[in-house]
Amino acid sequence: ARLLAILGEDQAAIDLLLPWYDKSTVSPLTSQLLGNLYQQQHNWAESQQAYRRALQAWEKLPASEQQQAGIVASWKGIAFAERKRGNYEAAETAYLSALALSPTADQHFLLAQYYEDTQQTAKAREYAHQAMALDATRYGQSGQKLITSLQQQHFGCLQVWRNGEF
């Protein structure tokens, strides 16, 4: 299924995975791959459901780095699907859940982008700054670009200027 997905044969990969997905003891990797495949098809409801199932399966496994990474990836998949479905509160909760488990610069910047997209200027600025502070090499330039965008294009842009961001 993974090879079919790499080759762009999304539906064939889904067809191959579905019999395994219907089992009560589905692998979290199967569910995550399905979630990703459904994302590629813009099938947000099925994607969200597959990522939720992956999350449940990951949570049943013993604690490990792989389990932790799987849980974070599942939350991010859920967040993306919920965002695309217009369920912004659920998307925010999922993004914050991923951040709580993995407070990295990547997660902070992902939240900054989410808040920028949803016109939550102050939160976008806050998380962009966090990403920049945690990894200036990777997020210094892109973080500043996001903040500049907030200053110039968002309804809440005056708040960014008011808080001393130039």
Tab-separated table of N, CA and C in Angstrom:
chain	number	residue	atom	x	y	z
A	1	ALA	N	0.835	-1.202	0.000
A	1	ALA	CA	0.000	0.000	0.000
A	1	ALA	C	0.872	1.255	0.000
A	2	ARG	N	1.946	1.203	0.770
A	2	ARG	CA	2.845	2.352	0.829
A	2	ARG	C	3.476	2.611	-0.548
A	3	LEU	N	3.882	1.539	-1.214
A	3	LEU	CA	4.469	1.683	-2.545
A	3	LEU	C	3.442	2.205	-3.547
A	4	LEU	N	2.229	1.717	-3.472
A	4	LEU	CA	1.175	2.229	-4.353
A	4	LEU	C	0.951	3.721	-4.112
A	5	ALA	N	0.985	4.127	-2.848
A	5	ALA	CA	0.814	5.543	-2.522
A	5	ALA	C	1.967	6.367	-3.107
A	6	ILE	N	3.174	5.857	-2.991
A	6	ILE	CA	4.339	6.556	-3.552
A	6	ILE	C	4.192	6.709	-5.061
A	7	LEU	N	3.624	5.700	-5.708
A	7	LEU	CA	3.429	5.732	-7.155
A	7	LEU	C	2.219	6.569	-7.572
A	8	GLY	N	1.505	7.121	-6.601
A	8	GLY	CA	0.348	7.950	-6.906
A	8	GLY	C	-0.927	7.169	-7.141
A	9	GLU	N	-0.911	5.905	-6.806
A	9	GLU	CA	-2.085	5.044	-6.964
A	9	GLU	C	-2.867	5.024	-5.654
A	10	ASP	N	-3.395	6.198	-5.293
A	10	ASP	CA	-4.045	6.357	-3.987
A	10	ASP	C	-5.228	5.417	-3.791
A	11	GLN	N	-6.096	5.327	-4.776
A	11	GLN	CA	-7.287	4.484	-4.611
A	11	GLN	C	-6.916	3.014	-4.500
A	12	ALA	N	-5.928	2.577	-5.254
A	12	ALA	CA	-5.480	1.184	-5.161
A	12	ALA	C	-4.896	0.915	-3.770
A	13	ALA	N	-4.166	1.886	-3.231
A	13	ALA	CA	-3.613	1.739	-1.881
A	13	ALA	C	-4.733	1.673	-0.849
A	14	ILE	N	-5.728	2.521	-1.000
A	14	ILE	CA	-6.869	2.508	-0.075
A	14	ILE	C	-7.583	1.164	-0.147
A	15	ASP	N	-7.822	0.694	-1.351
A	15	ASP	CA	-8.501	-0.596	-1.527
A	15	ASP	C	-7.725	-1.729	-0.859
A	16	LEU	N	-6.419	-1.656	-0.898
A	16	LEU	CA	-5.582	-2.674	-0.273
A	16	LEU	C	-5.615	-2.579	1.252
A	17	LEU	N	-5.728	-1.374	1.779
A	17	LEU	CA	-5.698	-1.167	3.230
A	17	LEU	C	-7.046	-1.398	3.919
A	18	LEU	N	-8.136	-1.148	3.223
A	18	LEU	CA	-9.449	-1.198	3.866
A	18	LEU	C	-9.772	-2.515	4.568
A	19	PRO	N	-9.448	-3.683	4.012
A	19	PRO	CA	-9.738	-4.921	4.761
A	19	PRO	C	-8.991	-4.976	6.103
A	20	TRP	N	-7.799	-4.414	6.159
A	20	TRP	CA	-7.037	-4.391	7.413
A	20	TRP	C	-7.601	-3.337	8.359
A	21	TYR	N	-8.073	-2.252	7.811
A	21	TYR	CA	-8.626	-1.142	8.592
A	21	TYR	C	-9.910	-1.553	9.296
A	22	ASP	N	-10.652	-2.458	8.698
A	22	ASP	CA	-11.919	-2.898	9.274
A	22	ASP	C	-11.749	-3.849	10.458
A	23	LYS	N	-10.537	-4.296	10.705
A	23	LYS	CA	-10.294	-5.198	11.837
A	23	LYS	C	-10.243	-4.392	13.135
A	24	SER	N	-10.647	-5.016	14.222
A	24	SER	CA	-10.682	-4.306	15.510
A	24	SER	C	-9.283	-3.973	16.024
A	25	THR	N	-8.280	-4.707	15.585
A	25	THR	CA	-6.912	-4.458	16.047
A	25	THR	C	-6.066	-3.850	14.934
A	26	VAL	N	-6.598	-2.856	14.279
A	26	VAL	CA	-5.902	-2.213	13.167
A	26	VAL	C	-4.604	-1.569	13.652
A	27	SER	N	-3.577	-1.671	12.843
A	27	SER	CA	-2.296	-1.041	13.141
A	27	SER	C	-2.436	0.473	13.048
A	28	PRO	N	-1.783	1.211	13.941
A	28	PRO	CA	-1.840	2.669	13.831
A	28	PRO	C	-1.207	3.156	12.529
A	29	LEU	N	-0.224	2.422	12.021
A	29	LEU	CA	0.412	2.817	10.757
A	29	LEU	C	-0.550	2.676	9.579
A	30	THR	N	-1.387	1.651	9.617
A	30	THR	CA	-2.413	1.472	8.582
A	30	THR	C	-3.384	2.646	8.612
A	31	SER	N	-3.828	2.996	9.805
A	31	SER	CA	-4.775	4.112	9.939
A	31	SER	C	-4.146	5.426	9.517
A	32	GLN	N	-2.887	5.644	9.873
A	32	GLN	CA	-2.228	6.892	9.483
A	32	GLN	C	-2.050	6.979	7.976
A	33	LEU	N	-1.669	5.875	7.357
A	33	LEU	CA	-1.522	5.889	5.906
A	33	LEU	C	-2.865	6.163	5.243
A	34	LEU	N	-3.922	5.552	5.753
A	34	LEU	CA	-5.261	5.830	5.213
A	34	LEU	C	-5.625	7.303	5.395
A	35	GLY	N	-5.328	7.840	6.571
A	35	GLY	CA	-5.599	9.251	6.809
A	35	GLY	C	-4.894	10.132	5.804
A	36	ASN	N	-3.650	9.807	5.522
A	36	ASN	CA	-2.880	10.578	4.547
A	36	ASN	C	-3.440	10.414	3.139
A	37	LEU	N	-3.793	9.195	2.786
A	37	LEU	CA	-4.360	8.956	1.454
A	37	LEU	C	-5.678	9.708	1.276
A	38	TYR	N	-6.510	9.678	2.291
A	38	TYR	CA	-7.771	10.428	2.207
A	38	TYR	C	-7.509	11.929	2.113
A	39	GLN	N	-6.460	12.403	2.773
A	39	GLN	CA	-6.088	13.816	2.625
A	39	GLN	C	-5.758	14.130	1.174
A	40	GLN	N	-4.991	13.253	0.542
A	40	GLN	CA	-4.620	13.460	-0.859
A	40	GLN	C	-5.863	13.556	-1.753
A	41	GLN	N	-6.911	12.863	-1.358
A	41	GLN	CA	-8.163	12.881	-2.113
A	41	GLN	C	-9.106	13.998	-1.656
A	42	HIS	N	-8.670	14.789	-0.688
A	42	HIS	CA	-9.487	15.867	-0.112
A	42	HIS	C	-10.752	15.323	0.532
A	43	ASN	N	-10.673	14.124	1.036
A	43	ASN	CA	-11.789	13.499	1.744
A	43	ASN	C	-11.529	13.721	3.242
A	44	TRP	N	-11.879	14.903	3.707
A	44	TRP	CA	-11.488	15.348	5.046
A	44	TRP	C	-12.171	14.560	6.148
A	45	ALA	N	-13.416	14.175	5.962
A	45	ALA	CA	-14.127	13.414	7.000
A	45	ALA	C	-13.478	12.043	7.207
A	46	GLU	N	-13.191	11.345	6.124
A	46	GLU	CA	-12.544	10.035	6.232
A	46	GLU	C	-11.124	10.170	6.766
A	47	SER	N	-10.443	11.232	6.363
A	47	SER	CA	-9.083	11.468	6.849
A	47	SER	C	-9.086	11.672	8.364
A	48	GLN	N	-9.984	12.519	8.825
A	48	GLN	CA	-10.081	12.786	10.266
A	48	GLN	C	-10.396	11.509	11.024
A	49	GLN	N	-11.315	10.708	10.507
A	49	GLN	CA	-11.698	9.466	11.164
A	49	GLN	C	-10.512	8.491	11.222
A	50	ALA	N	-9.766	8.381	10.149
A	50	ALA	CA	-8.615	7.461	10.124
A	50	ALA	C	-7.535	7.930	11.093
A	51	TYR	N	-7.289	9.232	11.137
A	51	TYR	CA	-6.285	9.743	12.078
A	51	TYR	C	-6.742	9.567	13.531
A	52	ARG	N	-8.022	9.717	13.804
A	52	ARG	CA	-8.523	9.473	15.163
A	52	ARG	C	-8.338	7.998	15.543
A	53	ARG	N	-8.596	7.139	14.598
A	53	ARG	CA	-8.405	5.708	14.861
A	53	ARG	C	-6.922	5.402	15.089
A	54	ALA	N	-6.041	6.050	14.330
A	54	ALA	CA	-4.599	5.878	14.531
A	54	ALA	C	-4.212	6.359	15.927
A	55	LEU	N	-4.743	7.501	16.332
A	55	LEU	CA	-4.450	8.043	17.657
A	55	LEU	C	-4.844	7.046	18.743
A	56	GLN	N	-6.037	6.495	18.632
A	56	GLN	CA	-6.503	5.512	19.623
A	56	GLN	C	-5.590	4.285	19.662
A	57	ALA	N	-5.154	3.839	18.499
A	57	ALA	CA	-4.275	2.665	18.442
A	57	ALA	C	-2.898	2.982	19.031
A	58	TRP	N	-2.373	4.181	18.725
A	58	TRP	CA	-1.070	4.567	19.287
A	58	TRP	C	-1.140	4.646	20.803
A	59	GLU	N	-2.236	5.193	21.316
A	59	GLU	CA	-2.362	5.378	22.763
A	59	GLU	C	-2.411	4.055	23.526
A	60	LYS	N	-2.767	2.972	22.866
A	60	LYS	CA	-2.827	1.659	23.515
A	60	LYS	C	-1.454	0.990	23.597
A	61	LEU	N	-0.496	1.492	22.837
A	61	LEU	CA	0.829	0.877	22.794
A	61	LEU	C	1.700	1.372	23.945
A	62	PRO	N	2.725	0.578	24.317
A	62	PRO	CA	3.645	1.025	25.375
A	62	PRO	C	4.381	2.300	24.958
A	63	ALA	N	4.715	3.095	25.937
A	63	ALA	CA	5.415	4.356	25.677
A	63	ALA	C	6.760	4.091	25.016
A	64	SER	N	7.014	4.838	23.952
A	64	SER	CA	8.287	4.766	23.236
A	64	SER	C	8.401	6.019	22.369
A	65	GLU	N	9.560	6.217	21.782
A	65	GLU	CA	9.715	7.356	20.872
A	65	GLU	C	8.800	7.221	19.670
A	66	GLN	N	8.687	5.995	19.136
A	66	GLN	CA	7.825	5.768	17.980
A	66	GLN	C	6.362	6.035	18.334
A	67	GLN	N	5.961	5.586	19.512
A	67	GLN	CA	4.582	5.808	19.949
A	67	GLN	C	4.317	7.305	20.084
A	68	GLN	N	5.238	8.030	20.709
A	68	GLN	CA	5.092	9.477	20.891
A	68	GLN	C	5.000	10.185	19.536
A	69	ALA	N	5.893	9.815	18.615
A	69	ALA	CA	5.868	10.425	17.284
A	69	ALA	C	4.564	10.100	16.559
A	70	GLY	N	4.070	8.875	16.734
A	70	GLY	CA	2.810	8.483	16.111
A	70	GLY	C	1.628	9.273	16.648
A	71	ILE	N	1.625	9.499	17.948
A	71	ILE	CA	0.548	10.284	18.559
A	71	ILE	C	0.578	11.726	18.043
A	72	VAL	N	1.764	12.299	17.999
A	72	VAL	CA	1.895	13.681	17.505
A	72	VAL	C	1.452	13.759	16.041
A	73	ALA	N	1.892	12.817	15.221
A	73	ALA	CA	1.500	12.805	13.805
A	73	ALA	C	-0.017	12.643	13.659
A	74	SER	N	-0.605	11.833	14.517
A	74	SER	CA	-2.060	11.651	14.463
A	74	SER	C	-2.786	12.944	14.808
A	75	TRP	N	-2.329	13.634	15.864
A	75	TRP	CA	-2.951	14.913	16.234
A	75	TRP	C	-2.821	15.919	15.093
A	76	LYS	N	-1.662	15.952	14.453
A	76	LYS	CA	-1.479	16.882	13.339
A	76	LYS	C	-2.394	16.534	12.168
A	77	GLY	N	-2.560	15.246	11.892
A	77	GLY	CA	-3.482	14.832	10.834
A	77	GLY	C	-4.918	15.202	11.154
A	78	ILE	N	-5.308	14.995	12.409
A	78	ILE	CA	-6.650	15.376	12.856
A	78	ILE	C	-6.836	16.885	12.703
A	79	ALA	N	-5.843	17.642	13.141
A	79	ALA	CA	-5.926	19.103	13.072
A	79	ALA	C	-6.110	19.574	11.634
A	80	PHE	N	-5.318	19.020	10.732
A	80	PHE	CA	-5.406	19.432	9.335
A	80	PHE	C	-6.780	19.111	8.748
A	81	ALA	N	-7.268	17.906	9.020
A	81	ALA	CA	-8.575	17.512	8.494
A	81	ALA	C	-9.686	18.383	9.072
A	82	GLU	N	-9.630	18.637	10.373
A	82	GLU	CA	-10.660	19.477	11.003
A	82	GLU	C	-10.612	20.897	10.444
A	83	ARG	N	-9.423	21.393	10.235
A	83	ARG	CA	-9.270	22.733	9.656
A	83	ARG	C	-9.906	22.792	8.277
A	84	LYS	N	-9.640	21.791	7.467
A	84	LYS	CA	-10.203	21.761	6.114
A	84	LYS	C	-11.718	21.588	6.140
A	85	ARG	N	-12.235	20.960	7.182
A	85	ARG	CA	-13.686	20.776	7.315
A	85	ARG	C	-14.359	22.027	7.881
A	86	GLY	N	-13.557	23.006	8.298
A	86	GLY	CA	-14.106	24.221	8.877
A	86	GLY	C	-14.379	24.115	10.358
A	87	ASN	N	-13.901	23.058	10.994
A	87	ASN	CA	-14.070	22.871	12.440
A	87	ASN	C	-12.851	23.461	13.156
A	88	TYR	N	-12.810	24.783	13.216
A	88	TYR	CA	-11.606	25.470	13.681
A	88	TYR	C	-11.321	25.242	15.162
A	89	GLU	N	-12.344	25.131	15.966
A	89	GLU	CA	-12.128	24.876	17.391
A	89	GLU	C	-11.496	23.493	17.599
A	90	ALA	N	-12.000	22.496	16.892
A	90	ALA	CA	-11.431	21.145	16.984
A	90	ALA	C	-10.016	21.120	16.421
A	91	ALA	N	-9.773	21.873	15.347
A	91	ALA	CA	-8.427	21.943	14.765
A	91	ALA	C	-7.453	22.560	15.760
A	92	GLU	N	-7.859	23.648	16.383
A	92	GLU	CA	-6.990	24.306	17.363
A	92	GLU	C	-6.674	23.362	18.525
A	93	THR	N	-7.679	22.659	19.018
A	93	THR	CA	-7.468	21.708	20.112
A	93	THR	C	-6.460	20.637	19.706
A	94	ALA	N	-6.573	20.136	18.490
A	94	ALA	CA	-5.657	19.100	18.012
A	94	ALA	C	-4.242	19.656	17.850
A	95	TYR	N	-4.102	20.851	17.295
A	95	TYR	CA	-2.771	21.455	17.167
A	95	TYR	C	-2.140	21.668	18.543
A	96	LEU	N	-2.931	22.139	19.493
A	96	LEU	CA	-2.407	22.356	20.851
A	96	LEU	C	-2.047	21.039	21.531
A	97	SER	N	-2.787	19.973	21.234
A	97	SER	CA	-2.453	18.654	21.779
A	97	SER	C	-1.112	18.176	21.249
A	98	ALA	N	-0.867	18.382	19.969
A	98	ALA	CA	0.430	18.008	19.380
A	98	ALA	C	1.549	18.829	20.009
A	99	LEU	N	1.307	20.111	20.205
A	99	LEU	CA	2.310	20.981	20.817
A	99	LEU	C	2.612	20.569	22.249
A	100	ALA	N	1.588	20.202	22.999
A	100	ALA	CA	1.793	19.794	24.392
A	100	ALA	C	2.690	18.557	24.480
A	101	LEU	N	2.568	17.662	23.520
A	101	LEU	CA	3.378	16.446	23.517
A	101	LEU	C	4.770	16.665	22.941
A	102	SER	N	4.888	17.642	22.066
A	102	SER	CA	6.151	17.889	21.378
A	102	SER	C	6.332	19.392	21.194
A	103	PRO	N	6.802	20.089	22.243
A	103	PRO	CA	6.910	21.557	22.176
A	103	PRO	C	8.150	22.022	21.402
A	104	THR	N	8.184	21.657	20.130
A	104	THR	CA	9.322	21.987	19.274
A	104	THR	C	9.050	23.267	18.491
A	105	ALA	N	10.101	23.761	17.865
A	105	ALA	CA	9.956	24.934	17.007
A	105	ALA	C	8.994	24.630	15.858
A	106	ASP	N	9.074	23.414	15.332
A	106	ASP	CA	8.170	23.025	14.239
A	106	ASP	C	6.710	23.139	14.651
A	107	GLN	N	6.391	22.630	15.828
A	107	GLN	CA	5.006	22.673	16.303
A	107	GLN	C	4.555	24.112	16.559
A	108	HIS	N	5.453	24.924	17.133
A	108	HIS	CA	5.105	26.328	17.373
A	108	HIS	C	4.835	27.054	16.057
A	109	PHE	N	5.669	26.797	15.057
A	109	PHE	CA	5.480	27.489	13.783
A	109	PHE	C	4.212	27.016	13.082
A	110	LEU	N	3.903	25.731	13.198
A	110	LEU	CA	2.660	25.215	12.637
A	110	LEU	C	1.458	25.927	13.251
A	111	LEU	N	1.493	26.125	14.556
A	111	LEU	CA	0.410	26.860	15.221
A	111	LEU	C	0.384	28.314	14.769
A	112	ALA	N	1.549	28.918	14.612
A	112	ALA	CA	1.600	30.307	14.127
A	112	ALA	C	0.925	30.409	12.760
A	113	GLN	N	1.205	29.455	11.883
A	113	GLN	CA	0.582	29.464	10.560
A	113	GLN	C	-0.934	29.256	10.661
A	114	TYR	N	-1.343	28.368	11.543
A	114	TYR	CA	-2.782	28.142	11.739
A	114	TYR	C	-3.449	29.435	12.201
A	115	TYR	N	-2.856	30.076	13.196
A	115	TYR	CA	-3.458	31.304	13.713
A	115	TYR	C	-3.413	32.427	12.685
A	116	GLU	N	-2.382	32.464	11.858
A	116	GLU	CA	-2.348	33.461	10.787
A	116	GLU	C	-3.514	33.218	9.832
A	117	ASP	N	-3.704	31.964	9.432
A	117	ASP	CA	-4.780	31.623	8.502
A	117	ASP	C	-6.158	31.929	9.068
A	118	THR	N	-6.312	31.830	10.376
A	118	THR	CA	-7.618	32.054	10.995
A	118	THR	C	-7.753	33.466	11.570
A	119	GLN	N	-6.845	34.360	11.151
A	119	GLN	CA	-6.908	35.776	11.520
A	119	GLN	C	-6.804	36.022	13.025
A	120	GLN	N	-6.070	35.175	13.715
A	120	GLN	CA	-5.831	35.366	15.148
A	120	GLN	C	-4.408	35.916	15.303
A	121	THR	N	-4.302	37.192	15.031
A	121	THR	CA	-3.023	37.861	14.864
A	121	THR	C	-2.117	37.757	16.084
A	122	ALA	N	-2.622	38.065	17.248
A	122	ALA	CA	-1.778	38.062	18.456
A	122	ALA	C	-1.231	36.663	18.731
A	123	LYS	N	-2.058	35.649	18.585
A	123	LYS	CA	-1.595	34.277	18.811
A	123	LYS	C	-0.583	33.860	17.746
A	124	ALA	N	-0.830	34.255	16.505
A	124	ALA	CA	0.111	33.927	15.424
A	124	ALA	C	1.482	34.528	15.721
A	125	ARG	N	1.492	35.774	16.137
A	125	ARG	CA	2.752	36.451	16.469
A	125	ARG	C	3.453	35.746	17.622
A	126	GLU	N	2.707	35.401	18.655
A	126	GLU	CA	3.265	34.732	19.835
A	126	GLU	C	3.935	33.405	19.466
A	127	TYR	N	3.254	32.583	18.684
A	127	TYR	CA	3.818	31.286	18.326
A	127	TYR	C	4.955	31.407	17.315
A	128	ALA	N	4.898	32.410	16.446
A	128	ALA	CA	6.019	32.649	15.530
A	128	ALA	C	7.265	33.023	16.328
A	129	HIS	N	7.095	33.878	17.325
A	129	HIS	CA	8.227	34.254	18.182
A	129	HIS	C	8.786	33.036	18.923
A	130	GLN	N	7.912	32.173	19.399
A	130	GLN	CA	8.368	30.965	20.093
A	130	GLN	C	9.192	30.081	19.150
A	131	ALA	N	8.708	29.909	17.936
A	131	ALA	CA	9.439	29.095	16.954
A	131	ALA	C	10.804	29.714	16.661
A	132	MET	N	10.824	31.031	16.502
A	132	MET	CA	12.078	31.728	16.224
A	132	MET	C	13.048	31.597	17.398
A	133	ALA	N	12.547	31.674	18.606
A	133	ALA	CA	13.405	31.559	19.793
A	133	ALA	C	13.961	30.141	19.940
A	134	LEU	N	13.149	29.147	19.593
A	134	LEU	CA	13.587	27.756	19.732
A	134	LEU	C	14.545	27.326	18.629
A	135	ASP	N	14.401	27.887	17.429
A	135	ASP	CA	15.265	27.508	16.310
A	135	ASP	C	15.385	28.690	15.344
A	136	ALA	N	16.270	29.614	15.707
A	136	ALA	CA	16.442	30.831	14.913
A	136	ALA	C	16.966	30.526	13.512
A	137	THR	N	17.794	29.513	13.397
A	137	THR	CA	18.349	29.173	12.092
A	137	THR	C	17.247	28.764	11.124
A	138	ARG	N	16.351	27.940	11.597
A	138	ARG	CA	15.294	27.427	10.725
A	138	ARG	C	14.120	28.394	10.581
A	139	TYR	N	13.764	29.087	11.669
A	139	TYR	CA	12.544	29.882	11.648
A	139	TYR	C	12.757	31.386	11.776
A	140	GLY	N	13.992	31.846	11.844
A	140	GLY	CA	14.230	33.280	11.943
A	140	GLY	C	13.652	34.050	10.776
A	141	GLN	N	13.986	33.618	9.575
A	141	GLN	CA	13.532	34.319	8.378
A	141	GLN	C	12.039	34.086	8.113
A	142	SER	N	11.606	32.826	8.175
A	142	SER	CA	10.188	32.550	7.897
A	142	SER	C	9.283	33.113	8.991
A	143	GLY	N	9.772	33.131	10.235
A	143	GLY	CA	9.004	33.730	11.319
A	143	GLY	C	8.833	35.220	11.118
A	144	GLN	N	9.908	35.880	10.716
A	144	GLN	CA	9.825	37.325	10.467
A	144	GLN	C	8.916	37.619	9.287
A	145	LYS	N	8.968	36.767	8.273
A	145	LYS	CA	8.088	36.933	7.114
A	145	LYS	C	6.623	36.811	7.539
A	146	LEU	N	6.319	35.843	8.400
A	146	LEU	CA	4.956	35.672	8.893
A	146	LEU	C	4.527	36.906	9.694
A	147	ILE	N	5.395	37.402	10.549
A	147	ILE	CA	5.065	38.581	11.359
A	147	ILE	C	4.848	39.797	10.469
A	148	THR	N	5.679	39.948	9.436
A	148	THR	CA	5.495	41.058	8.491
A	148	THR	C	4.151	40.939	7.791
A	149	SER	N	3.782	39.726	7.419
A	149	SER	CA	2.477	39.496	6.802
A	149	SER	C	1.350	39.896	7.756
A	150	LEU	N	1.515	39.560	9.031
A	150	LEU	CA	0.510	39.930	10.024
A	150	LEU	C	0.367	41.447	10.107
A	151	GLN	N	1.487	42.126	10.056
A	151	GLN	CA	1.480	43.586	10.178
A	151	GLN	C	0.822	44.261	8.986
A	152	GLN	N	0.941	43.644	7.820
A	152	GLN	CA	0.500	44.305	6.602
A	152	GLN	C	-0.863	43.869	6.086
A	153	GLN	N	-1.280	42.661	6.416
A	153	GLN	CA	-2.431	42.127	5.705
A	153	GLN	C	-3.590	41.658	6.563
A	154	HIS	N	-3.441	41.633	7.856
A	154	HIS	CA	-4.504	41.051	8.679
A	154	HIS	C	-5.364	42.113	9.329
A	155	PHE	N	-6.604	41.720	9.616
A	155	PHE	CA	-7.529	42.619	10.277
A	155	PHE	C	-7.013	43.048	11.639
A	156	GLY	N	-6.275	42.163	12.281
A	156	GLY	CA	-5.709	42.474	13.592
A	156	GLY	C	-4.323	43.060	13.524
A	157	CYS	N	-3.921	43.581	12.360
A	157	CYS	CA	-2.550	44.032	12.183
A	157	CYS	C	-2.186	45.196	13.100
A	158	LEU	N	-3.142	46.043	13.450
A	158	LEU	CA	-2.824	47.157	14.346
A	158	LEU	C	-2.385	46.651	15.708
A	159	GLN	N	-2.917	45.517	16.127
A	159	GLN	CA	-2.508	44.926	17.395
A	159	GLN	C	-1.039	44.527	17.360
A	160	VAL	N	-0.568	44.028	16.235
A	160	VAL	CA	0.847	43.652	16.125
A	160	VAL	C	1.714	44.875	16.245
A	161	TRP	N	1.348	45.983	15.580
A	161	TRP	CA	2.114	47.228	15.679
A	161	TRP	C	2.040	47.765	17.105
A	162	ARG	N	0.873	47.709	17.696
A	162	ARG	CA	0.675	48.241	19.038
A	162	ARG	C	1.565	47.531	20.073
A	163	ASN	N	1.827	46.256	19.826
A	163	ASN	CA	2.647	45.478	20.750
A	163	ASN	C	4.138	45.611	20.449
A	164	GLY	N	4.526	46.578	19.655
A	164	GLY	CA	5.932	46.863	19.438
A	164	GLY	C	6.608	46.021	18.399
A	165	GLU	N	5.879	45.390	17.521
A	165	GLU	CA	6.484	44.569	16.476
A	165	GLU	C	6.628	45.411	15.209
A	166	PHE	N	7.844	45.593	14.789
A	166	PHE	CA	8.091	46.380	13.578
A	166	PHE	C	8.836	45.558	12.565
